[in-house]
Amino acid sequence: MPARAVRIVVLASGRGSTLRAILDADPGGFGARVVAAGTDVKGCPAMAHAEEHGIETFAVGLGDFHDRAAWNDALAESLTGHRPDLVVLAGFMRILGPGVVRRFRIVNTHPSLLPSFPGPHPVRDALAAGVERTGVTVHWVDDGVDTGPVIAQAEVSVVAGDDEASLTARIQAVEKPFYVAAIRQLCQEIR
Ligand code: GAR
């Protein structure tokens, strides 16, 4: 009997190009299924994209809760309802609390070579530091800011004349197939 599909829930806050890359890679082909997509930003383009693919979406906005702990509890409850084997962060821009990260297997992609340049402006920070190389880190998520165990990294050179937009674009061109390959590998290990 074939192993059942690995259930993936994607969390995203923004434009959804990472989510799109995951869906375009045909997760069914590597034994996975994106069963739902969730967000903290109601109406963000990432959720519209998921809906176009017929994927169930949910929104858990921080502003709808009296504190962060309540938001974390609500997010954990929504995630639990979808029974994920793997939670995939795809440009999800909130820090998850211990009640979420200890309950699920969560993977993230971050556009720097961690532990360098964690936080919300990794490309800007890399340029400001004058590094010659930056890149992408795929890592497990813990309750720190981009501090979880590293799974894989890919380097991207900084070139003369780079600004935040040009370097971000080159990093993301590397990041998408790299993240998809890492997710595929994780799904094979989970099955
Ligand atoms: C991606 O480059 C991802 O690495 C980054 O946000 C972008 C999302 O783009 N994530 C982080 O910086 C997390 N710390 P998208 O909204 O088009 O998928």
PDB file of C-alpha atoms and ligand atoms in Angstrom:
ATOM      1  CA  MET A   1       0.000   0.000   0.000  1.00  0.00           C
ATOM      2  CA  PRO A   2       1.466   3.427  -0.880  1.00  0.00           C
ATOM      3  CA  ALA A   3       2.397   5.685   2.048  1.00  0.00           C
ATOM      4  CA  ARG A   4      -0.181   8.439   2.592  1.00  0.00           C
ATOM      5  CA  ALA A   5       0.660  11.931   1.383  1.00  0.00           C
ATOM      6  CA  VAL A   6       2.640  14.126   3.754  1.00  0.00           C
ATOM      7  CA  ARG A   7       0.236  16.840   4.888  1.00  0.00           C
ATOM      8  CA  ILE A   8       1.726  20.315   4.466  1.00  0.00           C
ATOM      9  CA  VAL A   9       0.238  23.533   5.825  1.00  0.00           C
ATOM     10  CA  VAL A  10       1.878  26.674   4.419  1.00  0.00           C
ATOM     11  CA  LEU A  11       1.931  29.917   6.437  1.00  0.00           C
ATOM     12  CA  ALA A  12       2.522  33.168   4.534  1.00  0.00           C
ATOM     13  CA  SER A  13       2.106  36.899   5.130  1.00  0.00           C
ATOM     14  CA  GLY A  14       2.871  38.482   1.786  1.00  0.00           C
ATOM     15  CA  ARG A  15       2.927  38.250  -1.930  1.00  0.00           C
ATOM     16  CA  GLY A  16       3.103  34.479  -2.098  1.00  0.00           C
ATOM     17  CA  SER A  17       5.866  33.871  -4.621  1.00  0.00           C
ATOM     18  CA  THR A  18       7.309  31.180  -2.330  1.00  0.00           C
ATOM     19  CA  LEU A  19       3.936  29.486  -1.950  1.00  0.00           C
ATOM     20  CA  ARG A  20       3.533  29.638  -5.730  1.00  0.00           C
ATOM     21  CA  ALA A  21       6.928  27.975  -6.254  1.00  0.00           C
ATOM     22  CA  ILE A  22       5.894  25.159  -3.887  1.00  0.00           C
ATOM     23  CA  LEU A  23       2.584  24.613  -5.679  1.00  0.00           C
ATOM     24  CA  ASP A  24       4.214  24.822  -9.115  1.00  0.00           C
ATOM     25  CA  ALA A  25       6.595  22.053  -8.071  1.00  0.00           C
ATOM     26  CA  ASP A  26       3.622  19.643  -7.907  1.00  0.00           C
ATOM     27  CA  PRO A  27       3.910  18.387  -4.312  1.00  0.00           C
ATOM     28  CA  GLY A  28       1.822  15.339  -5.263  1.00  0.00           C
ATOM     29  CA  GLY A  29       4.780  14.204  -7.341  1.00  0.00           C
ATOM     30  CA  PHE A  30       6.891  13.876  -4.209  1.00  0.00           C
ATOM     31  CA  GLY A  31       4.223  12.389  -1.994  1.00  0.00           C
ATOM     32  CA  ALA A  32       2.992  15.579  -0.344  1.00  0.00           C
ATOM     33  CA  ARG A  33      -0.201  17.592  -0.333  1.00  0.00           C
ATOM     34  CA  VAL A  34      -0.699  21.238   0.618  1.00  0.00           C
ATOM     35  CA  VAL A  35      -3.859  20.798   2.672  1.00  0.00           C
ATOM     36  CA  ALA A  36      -4.229  24.431   3.774  1.00  0.00           C
ATOM     37  CA  ALA A  37      -2.590  27.850   3.743  1.00  0.00           C
ATOM     38  CA  GLY A  38      -2.793  30.242   6.654  1.00  0.00           C
ATOM     39  CA  THR A  39      -1.873  33.847   7.260  1.00  0.00           C
ATOM     40  CA  ASP A  40      -1.654  36.594   9.843  1.00  0.00           C
ATOM     41  CA  VAL A  41      -2.486  39.188   7.120  1.00  0.00           C
ATOM     42  CA  LYS A  42      -6.089  38.825   5.960  1.00  0.00           C
ATOM     43  CA  GLY A  43      -6.459  39.205   2.206  1.00  0.00           C
ATOM     44  CA  CYS A  44      -2.767  38.973   1.389  1.00  0.00           C
ATOM     45  CA  PRO A  45      -1.930  37.887  -2.184  1.00  0.00           C
ATOM     46  CA  ALA A  46      -0.525  34.576  -0.938  1.00  0.00           C
ATOM     47  CA  MET A  47      -3.990  33.493   0.265  1.00  0.00           C
ATOM     48  CA  ALA A  48      -5.609  34.576  -3.000  1.00  0.00           C
ATOM     49  CA  HIS A  49      -3.115  32.408  -4.815  1.00  0.00           C
ATOM     50  CA  ALA A  50      -3.849  29.414  -2.579  1.00  0.00           C
ATOM     51  CA  GLU A  51      -7.571  29.844  -3.163  1.00  0.00           C
ATOM     52  CA  GLU A  52      -7.019  29.897  -6.935  1.00  0.00           C
ATOM     53  CA  HIS A  53      -5.484  26.459  -6.471  1.00  0.00           C
ATOM     54  CA  GLY A  54      -8.515  25.281  -4.506  1.00  0.00           C
ATOM     55  CA  ILE A  55      -6.572  25.183  -1.242  1.00  0.00           C
ATOM     56  CA  GLU A  56      -8.419  25.962   1.974  1.00  0.00           C
ATOM     57  CA  THR A  57      -7.164  29.128   3.665  1.00  0.00           C
ATOM     58  CA  PHE A  58      -7.402  30.559   7.156  1.00  0.00           C
ATOM     59  CA  ALA A  59      -6.436  33.882   8.716  1.00  0.00           C
ATOM     60  CA  VAL A  60      -5.392  34.450  12.310  1.00  0.00           C
ATOM     61  CA  GLY A  61      -4.643  38.169  12.673  1.00  0.00           C
ATOM     62  CA  LEU A  62      -2.627  39.312  15.666  1.00  0.00           C
ATOM     63  CA  GLY A  63      -4.875  42.378  16.049  1.00  0.00           C
ATOM     64  CA  ASP A  64      -7.909  40.155  16.654  1.00  0.00           C
ATOM     65  CA  PHE A  65      -6.500  38.897  19.968  1.00  0.00           C
ATOM     66  CA  HIS A  66      -5.879  40.642  23.253  1.00  0.00           C
ATOM     67  CA  ASP A  67      -2.278  39.434  23.428  1.00  0.00           C
ATOM     68  CA  ARG A  68       0.345  37.420  21.640  1.00  0.00           C
ATOM     69  CA  ALA A  69      -0.240  34.316  23.741  1.00  0.00           C
ATOM     70  CA  ALA A  70      -3.907  34.232  22.712  1.00  0.00           C
ATOM     71  CA  TRP A  71      -2.891  34.702  19.069  1.00  0.00           C
ATOM     72  CA  ASN A  72      -0.431  31.829  19.350  1.00  0.00           C
ATOM     73  CA  ASP A  73      -3.095  29.609  20.914  1.00  0.00           C
ATOM     74  CA  ALA A  74      -5.536  30.409  18.097  1.00  0.00           C
ATOM     75  CA  LEU A  75      -2.904  29.754  15.447  1.00  0.00           C
ATOM     76  CA  ALA A  76      -1.998  26.439  17.088  1.00  0.00           C
ATOM     77  CA  GLU A  77      -5.664  25.474  17.119  1.00  0.00           C
ATOM     78  CA  SER A  78      -6.120  26.319  13.424  1.00  0.00           C
ATOM     79  CA  LEU A  79      -3.009  24.365  12.532  1.00  0.00           C
ATOM     80  CA  THR A  80      -4.097  21.377  14.604  1.00  0.00           C
ATOM     81  CA  GLY A  81      -7.382  21.263  12.701  1.00  0.00           C
ATOM     82  CA  HIS A  82      -5.456  20.580   9.482  1.00  0.00           C
ATOM     83  CA  ARG A  83      -3.295  17.811  11.023  1.00  0.00           C
ATOM     84  CA  PRO A  84      -0.036  18.905   9.377  1.00  0.00           C
ATOM     85  CA  ASP A  85       2.951  16.587   9.183  1.00  0.00           C
ATOM     86  CA  LEU A  86       5.003  19.614   8.191  1.00  0.00           C
ATOM     87  CA  VAL A  87       4.327  23.349   8.524  1.00  0.00           C
ATOM     88  CA  VAL A  88       6.129  25.336   5.824  1.00  0.00           C
ATOM     89  CA  LEU A  89       6.769  29.042   6.415  1.00  0.00           C
ATOM     90  CA  ALA A  90       6.750  30.925   3.121  1.00  0.00           C
ATOM     91  CA  GLY A  91       7.373  34.563   3.946  1.00  0.00           C
ATOM     92  CA  PHE A  92       5.488  34.339   7.256  1.00  0.00           C
ATOM     93  CA  MET A  93       6.647  37.448   9.075  1.00  0.00           C
ATOM     94  CA  ARG A  94       5.654  36.831  12.692  1.00  0.00           C
ATOM     95  CA  ILE A  95       7.644  35.114  15.401  1.00  0.00           C
ATOM     96  CA  LEU A  96       5.906  31.963  16.575  1.00  0.00           C
ATOM     97  CA  GLY A  97       5.652  31.261  20.293  1.00  0.00           C
ATOM     98  CA  PRO A  98       6.668  28.086  22.108  1.00  0.00           C
ATOM     99  CA  GLY A  99       3.081  26.781  22.083  1.00  0.00           C
ATOM    100  CA  VAL A 100       3.241  26.596  18.291  1.00  0.00           C
ATOM    101  CA  VAL A 101       6.853  25.643  17.636  1.00  0.00           C
ATOM    102  CA  ARG A 102       6.869  22.793  20.168  1.00  0.00           C
ATOM    103  CA  ARG A 103       3.705  21.305  18.754  1.00  0.00           C
ATOM    104  CA  PHE A 104       4.573  21.128  15.046  1.00  0.00           C
ATOM    105  CA  ARG A 105       7.489  20.362  12.776  1.00  0.00           C
ATOM    106  CA  ILE A 106       8.071  23.776  11.167  1.00  0.00           C
ATOM    107  CA  VAL A 107      10.535  24.710   8.443  1.00  0.00           C
ATOM    108  CA  ASN A 108      11.457  28.196   7.228  1.00  0.00           C
ATOM    109  CA  THR A 109      13.509  29.835   4.517  1.00  0.00           C
ATOM    110  CA  HIS A 110      15.399  33.026   5.331  1.00  0.00           C
ATOM    111  CA  PRO A 111      17.312  35.190   2.838  1.00  0.00           C
ATOM    112  CA  SER A 112      20.726  35.261   4.539  1.00  0.00           C
ATOM    113  CA  LEU A 113      23.409  32.842   5.644  1.00  0.00           C
ATOM    114  CA  LEU A 114      22.265  32.403   9.238  1.00  0.00           C
ATOM    115  CA  PRO A 115      23.416  33.051  11.902  1.00  0.00           C
ATOM    116  CA  SER A 116      24.335  36.220   9.990  1.00  0.00           C
ATOM    117  CA  PHE A 117      21.546  38.746   9.493  1.00  0.00           C
ATOM    118  CA  PRO A 118      18.506  37.315  11.239  1.00  0.00           C
ATOM    119  CA  GLY A 119      15.388  39.474  11.506  1.00  0.00           C
ATOM    120  CA  PRO A 120      13.198  41.444   9.144  1.00  0.00           C
ATOM    121  CA  HIS A 121      15.818  43.141   6.886  1.00  0.00           C
ATOM    122  CA  PRO A 122      18.442  40.508   6.102  1.00  0.00           C
ATOM    123  CA  VAL A 123      19.311  41.744   2.606  1.00  0.00           C
ATOM    124  CA  ARG A 124      19.602  45.397   3.675  1.00  0.00           C
ATOM    125  CA  ASP A 125      21.684  44.336   6.669  1.00  0.00           C
ATOM    126  CA  ALA A 126      24.030  42.223   4.507  1.00  0.00           C
ATOM    127  CA  LEU A 127      24.595  45.174   2.153  1.00  0.00           C
ATOM    128  CA  ALA A 128      25.212  47.524   5.075  1.00  0.00           C
ATOM    129  CA  ALA A 129      27.788  45.113   6.490  1.00  0.00           C
ATOM    130  CA  GLY A 130      29.626  45.023   3.154  1.00  0.00           C
ATOM    131  CA  VAL A 131      29.792  41.220   2.895  1.00  0.00           C
ATOM    132  CA  GLU A 132      30.862  39.631  -0.391  1.00  0.00           C
ATOM    133  CA  ARG A 133      28.549  36.666  -0.001  1.00  0.00           C
ATOM    134  CA  THR A 134      25.127  36.174   1.448  1.00  0.00           C
ATOM    135  CA  GLY A 135      22.462  33.636   0.534  1.00  0.00           C
ATOM    136  CA  VAL A 136      19.628  31.486   1.752  1.00  0.00           C
ATOM    137  CA  THR A 137      19.159  29.354   4.849  1.00  0.00           C
ATOM    138  CA  VAL A 138      16.535  26.650   5.212  1.00  0.00           C
ATOM    139  CA  HIS A 139      16.126  25.883   8.907  1.00  0.00           C
ATOM    140  CA  TRP A 140      13.898  24.324  11.510  1.00  0.00           C
ATOM    141  CA  VAL A 141      11.899  26.879  13.445  1.00  0.00           C
ATOM    142  CA  ASP A 142      12.318  27.330  17.172  1.00  0.00           C
ATOM    143  CA  ASP A 143      10.952  30.155  19.310  1.00  0.00           C
ATOM    144  CA  GLY A 144      13.889  32.483  18.618  1.00  0.00           C
ATOM    145  CA  VAL A 145      14.269  34.904  15.722  1.00  0.00           C
ATOM    146  CA  ASP A 146      15.748  32.811  12.882  1.00  0.00           C
ATOM    147  CA  THR A 147      17.729  30.705  15.354  1.00  0.00           C
ATOM    148  CA  GLY A 148      16.575  27.121  14.710  1.00  0.00           C
ATOM    149  CA  PRO A 149      18.867  24.333  13.481  1.00  0.00           C
ATOM    150  CA  VAL A 150      20.130  24.839   9.937  1.00  0.00           C
ATOM    151  CA  ILE A 151      19.046  22.237   7.361  1.00  0.00           C
ATOM    152  CA  ALA A 152      20.767  23.628   4.255  1.00  0.00           C
ATOM    153  CA  GLN A 153      22.358  26.822   2.941  1.00  0.00           C
ATOM    154  CA  ALA A 154      23.075  28.219  -0.521  1.00  0.00           C
ATOM    155  CA  GLU A 155      25.433  31.109  -1.199  1.00  0.00           C
ATOM    156  CA  VAL A 156      24.740  34.122  -3.406  1.00  0.00           C
ATOM    157  CA  SER A 157      27.496  36.617  -4.306  1.00  0.00           C
ATOM    158  CA  VAL A 158      27.023  40.316  -3.727  1.00  0.00           C
ATOM    159  CA  VAL A 159      28.083  42.165  -6.900  1.00  0.00           C
ATOM    160  CA  ALA A 160      29.211  45.755  -7.454  1.00  0.00           C
ATOM    161  CA  GLY A 161      26.245  48.081  -7.712  1.00  0.00           C
ATOM    162  CA  ASP A 162      23.856  45.734  -5.906  1.00  0.00           C
ATOM    163  CA  ASP A 163      21.028  47.418  -4.064  1.00  0.00           C
ATOM    164  CA  GLU A 164      18.414  45.781  -1.855  1.00  0.00           C
ATOM    165  CA  ALA A 165      16.071  45.134  -4.786  1.00  0.00           C
ATOM    166  CA  SER A 166      18.654  43.583  -7.109  1.00  0.00           C
ATOM    167  CA  LEU A 167      20.211  41.415  -4.415  1.00  0.00           C
ATOM    168  CA  THR A 168      16.806  40.300  -3.130  1.00  0.00           C
ATOM    169  CA  ALA A 169      15.830  39.270  -6.664  1.00  0.00           C
ATOM    170  CA  ARG A 170      19.016  37.209  -7.137  1.00  0.00           C
ATOM    171  CA  ILE A 171      18.636  35.576  -3.722  1.00  0.00           C
ATOM    172  CA  GLN A 172      15.013  34.700  -4.394  1.00  0.00           C
ATOM    173  CA  ALA A 173      15.890  33.175  -7.772  1.00  0.00           C
ATOM    174  CA  VAL A 174      18.196  30.780  -5.914  1.00  0.00           C
ATOM    175  CA  GLU A 175      15.883  30.409  -2.938  1.00  0.00           C
ATOM    176  CA  LYS A 176      12.803  29.060  -4.654  1.00  0.00           C
ATOM    177  CA  PRO A 177      14.215  25.859  -6.208  1.00  0.00           C
ATOM    178  CA  PHE A 178      16.468  25.426  -3.178  1.00  0.00           C
ATOM    179  CA  TYR A 179      13.559  25.574  -0.707  1.00  0.00           C
ATOM    180  CA  VAL A 180      11.405  23.315  -2.850  1.00  0.00           C
ATOM    181  CA  ALA A 181      14.234  20.743  -3.013  1.00  0.00           C
ATOM    182  CA  ALA A 182      14.648  20.896   0.770  1.00  0.00           C
ATOM    183  CA  ILE A 183      10.890  20.445   1.314  1.00  0.00           C
ATOM    184  CA  ARG A 184      10.879  17.514  -1.089  1.00  0.00           C
ATOM    185  CA  GLN A 185      13.734  15.903   0.839  1.00  0.00           C
ATOM    186  CA  LEU A 186      12.020  16.474   4.192  1.00  0.00           C
ATOM    187  CA  CYS A 187       8.812  14.926   2.871  1.00  0.00           C
ATOM    188  CA  GLN A 188      10.726  11.854   1.752  1.00  0.00           C
ATOM    189  CA  GLU A 189      12.221  11.566   5.228  1.00  0.00           C
ATOM    190  CA  ILE A 190       8.833  12.007   6.925  1.00  0.00           C
ATOM    191  CA  ARG A 191       7.028   9.390   4.781  1.00  0.00           C
TER     192      ARG A 191
HETATM  193  C1  GAR B   1      11.189  35.117   0.911  1.00  0.00           C
HETATM  194  O1  GAR B   1      12.341  35.592   0.275  1.00  0.00           O
HETATM  195  C2  GAR B   1      11.548  34.577   2.275  1.00  0.00           C
HETATM  196  O2  GAR B   1      12.836  34.105   2.356  1.00  0.00           O
HETATM  197  C3  GAR B   1      11.422  35.785   3.153  1.00  0.00           C
HETATM  198  O3  GAR B   1      10.308  36.477   2.644  1.00  0.00           O
HETATM  199  C4  GAR B   1      10.229  36.256   1.246  1.00  0.00           C
HETATM  200  C5  GAR B   1       8.785  35.916   0.939  1.00  0.00           C
HETATM  201  O4  GAR B   1       8.414  36.220  -0.343  1.00  0.00           O
HETATM  202  N1  GAR B   1      11.233  35.356   4.488  1.00  0.00           N
HETATM  203  C6  GAR B   1      11.812  35.936   5.536  1.00  0.00           C
HETATM  204  O5  GAR B   1      12.499  36.926   5.440  1.00  0.00           O
HETATM  205  C7  GAR B   1      11.524  35.256   6.871  1.00  0.00           C
HETATM  206  N2  GAR B   1      12.367  35.757   7.887  1.00  0.00           N
HETATM  207  P1  GAR B   1       6.916  35.884  -0.829  1.00  0.00           P
HETATM  208  O6  GAR B   1       5.954  36.609   0.079  1.00  0.00           O
HETATM  209  O7  GAR B   1       6.849  36.366  -2.233  1.00  0.00           O
HETATM  210  O8  GAR B   1       6.745  34.387  -0.729  1.00  0.00           O
END
